Coordinates of C-alpha atoms in Angstrom, one line a residue:
S1 CA 108.7 130.1 4.1
D2 CA 107.9 127.3 6.7
L3 CA 106.4 129.7 9.3
A4 CA 103.3 127.9 10.9
P5 CA 99.9 129.3 9.6
L6 CA 99.1 131.0 13.0
D7 CA 95.6 132.0 11.9
Q8 CA 94.7 128.5 11.0
Q9 CA 96.4 127.4 14.3
A10 CA 94.1 129.8 16.1
A11 CA 91.1 128.3 14.3
M12 CA 92.1 124.8 15.3
I13 CA 92.2 125.7 18.8
Q14 CA 88.7 127.3 18.5
E15 CA 87.5 124.0 16.4
L16 CA 89.0 121.6 19.0
F17 CA 88.5 123.5 22.4
P18 CA 85.2 125.8 21.6
D19 CA 84.4 125.8 25.3
S20 CA 87.7 126.8 26.6
E21 CA 88.0 130.3 27.7
T22 CA 92.0 130.4 28.7
V23 CA 94.9 130.0 26.5
G24 CA 98.3 129.6 28.1
L25 CA 101.1 130.7 25.6
L26 CA 104.3 128.8 26.7
Y27 CA 107.4 129.7 24.9
C28 CA 111.1 130.6 25.4
S29 CA 111.8 134.3 25.8
G30 CA 115.3 133.9 24.4
E31 CA 114.0 132.7 20.9
P32 CA 112.9 135.8 18.6
N33 CA 111.0 133.3 16.5
S34 CA 108.8 132.1 19.5
V35 CA 108.2 135.7 20.7
Y36 CA 107.0 136.8 17.4
Q37 CA 104.6 133.9 17.0
I38 CA 103.2 134.4 20.4
E39 CA 102.5 138.2 19.7
T40 CA 100.9 137.0 16.5
I41 CA 98.7 134.2 17.7
S42 CA 97.6 136.0 20.9
S43 CA 95.9 138.4 18.9
Y44 CA 94.0 135.8 16.8
L45 CA 92.7 134.2 19.7
E46 CA 91.8 137.4 21.7
E47 CA 89.8 138.3 18.6
M48 CA 88.0 134.8 19.0
G49 CA 87.3 135.5 22.6
Y50 CA 90.0 133.6 24.5
T51 CA 91.9 135.1 27.3
C52 CA 95.6 134.5 26.6
T53 CA 98.3 134.4 29.0
P54 CA 102.0 134.2 28.0
Y55 CA 104.2 132.0 30.0
A56 CA 107.8 132.6 29.2
F57 CA 110.7 130.7 30.5
T58 CA 114.4 131.5 30.1
D59 CA 116.0 128.2 30.1
V60 CA 115.3 124.4 30.7
N61 CA 115.6 124.9 34.1
D62 CA 112.5 126.8 34.4
L63 CA 110.5 124.8 31.8
S64 CA 108.8 122.2 34.2
S65 CA 107.7 124.9 36.8
V66 CA 106.7 127.3 34.1
T67 CA 104.7 124.6 32.2
Q68 CA 103.1 123.7 35.6
T69 CA 102.0 127.2 36.2
A70 CA 100.4 127.2 32.7
C71 CA 98.5 124.1 33.3
D72 CA 97.2 125.4 36.7
N73 CA 95.8 128.5 34.9
S74 CA 94.9 127.3 31.5
D75 CA 92.1 125.5 29.6
V76 CA 94.6 124.7 26.8
I77 CA 98.0 125.4 25.8
Y78 CA 99.4 126.9 22.7
I79 CA 103.3 126.1 22.1
P80 CA 105.0 127.8 19.0
T81 CA 107.6 126.6 16.9
D82 CA 110.2 126.8 19.8
N83 CA 113.5 124.8 19.8
T84 CA 113.9 124.8 23.3
V85 CA 110.4 123.1 24.0
A86 CA 111.1 120.8 21.0
S87 CA 114.3 119.5 22.7
N88 CA 112.3 118.9 25.7
T89 CA 108.9 117.5 25.1
E90 CA 108.9 114.8 27.5
S91 CA 109.4 117.3 30.3
V92 CA 106.4 119.4 29.2
A93 CA 104.3 116.0 28.7
N94 CA 105.0 114.9 32.0
V95 CA 103.4 118.0 33.5
A96 CA 100.7 118.7 31.0
L97 CA 99.2 115.3 30.7
A98 CA 99.4 114.7 34.3
A99 CA 97.2 118.0 34.7
G100 CA 94.9 116.7 32.1
V101 CA 95.7 120.2 29.9
P102 CA 96.0 119.8 26.1
I103 CA 98.6 121.3 24.2
V104 CA 98.5 122.6 20.5
G105 CA 102.0 122.8 19.0
G106 CA 103.4 124.8 16.3
D107 CA 105.1 122.0 14.6
P108 CA 105.1 118.3 14.2
G109 CA 107.8 117.8 16.8
I110 CA 106.1 119.5 19.4
C111 CA 102.8 117.5 18.6
S112 CA 104.5 114.1 18.5
G113 CA 106.2 115.1 22.0
C114 CA 103.8 116.7 24.1
G115 CA 100.7 117.9 21.9
V116 CA 97.4 116.8 20.8
A117 CA 97.5 118.7 17.1
T118 CA 99.0 120.9 15.2
I119 CA 98.8 122.3 11.6
A120 CA 102.1 122.2 10.0
T121 CA 104.1 122.6 6.7
D122 CA 104.5 119.6 4.6
Y123 CA 108.2 119.5 4.3
Y124 CA 108.6 117.3 1.2
E125 CA 106.1 119.7 -0.8
L126 CA 108.0 122.7 0.6
G127 CA 111.2 121.0 -0.7
R128 CA 109.7 120.4 -4.1
L129 CA 108.6 123.9 -4.4
T130 CA 111.9 125.4 -3.2
G131 CA 113.6 123.1 -5.9
E132 CA 111.2 124.5 -8.7
M133 CA 112.0 128.2 -7.5
A134 CA 115.9 127.2 -7.7
A135 CA 115.5 125.9 -11.2
K136 CA 113.7 129.1 -12.4
I137 CA 116.6 131.3 -11.0
L138 CA 119.3 129.1 -12.4
T139 CA 117.8 129.1 -15.7
G140 CA 117.1 132.8 -15.8
E141 CA 113.2 132.3 -16.0
A142 CA 112.9 134.4 -12.6
D143 CA 114.8 137.0 -10.9
I144 CA 115.2 136.3 -7.0
S145 CA 114.5 139.8 -6.0
T146 CA 111.1 139.8 -7.6
M147 CA 109.9 136.2 -6.8
P148 CA 107.2 136.2 -4.4
L149 CA 107.3 134.7 -0.8
Q150 CA 105.7 130.9 -1.0
Y151 CA 104.6 128.5 1.5
G152 CA 104.4 125.0 1.5
A153 CA 101.1 122.9 1.5
M154 CA 99.8 122.7 5.0
E155 CA 98.5 119.5 6.8
K156 CA 96.4 118.9 10.0
L157 CA 98.2 116.5 12.5
C158 CA 97.2 115.0 15.6
N159 CA 98.8 112.8 18.4
P160 CA 96.5 109.7 18.9
A161 CA 98.1 108.6 22.0
N162 CA 97.9 112.1 23.8
C163 CA 94.4 112.5 22.5
E164 CA 93.5 109.3 24.2
T165 CA 95.1 110.0 27.3
L166 CA 93.1 113.2 27.6
G167 CA 89.8 111.8 26.2
I168 CA 89.9 114.2 23.3
T169 CA 88.2 113.1 20.0
I170 CA 89.7 114.7 17.0
P171 CA 87.5 115.5 13.8
E172 CA 88.0 113.8 10.7
G173 CA 90.7 115.5 8.4
Y174 CA 93.7 114.8 10.7
T175 CA 96.4 112.6 10.0
A176 CA 98.5 110.9 12.7
V177 CA 101.9 112.6 13.4
E178 CA 105.0 110.4 13.0

């Protein structure tokens, strides 16, 4: 599975922005994967003491205005793995960077386009792991119906340019997103 480690992403927000109080959750309401991630991460963040507010948009026509509202009311914004945002990161970046509000993204594409950091799946490692699993199935060493769900390795990524623009110092252990 390449599901982002939502508990670790919530911990990253706490690590990078411990003095923040409000987290805006920006996502497209038409993407069930985004809805699931927002519901899940909000519970982790609320347990940490953050006030979370969802900011849903229905299509790209609403994205800039909803992003502006989220920026006006949030110390930091979280965007899950969301295809609509991923295709429109420049629009989000134009609003958030001008407002001085950092974004933690759910995947590398969002991080590189409009975010400051993410914890994401190492897709090379996930592909290698998937190949090993497929080989075991094809050779009869494993039964697909009983194989456990596996996740690829995770890596902490940051966007140095956006961090510099916002005056954010990222701790050691992060790799620059490509």
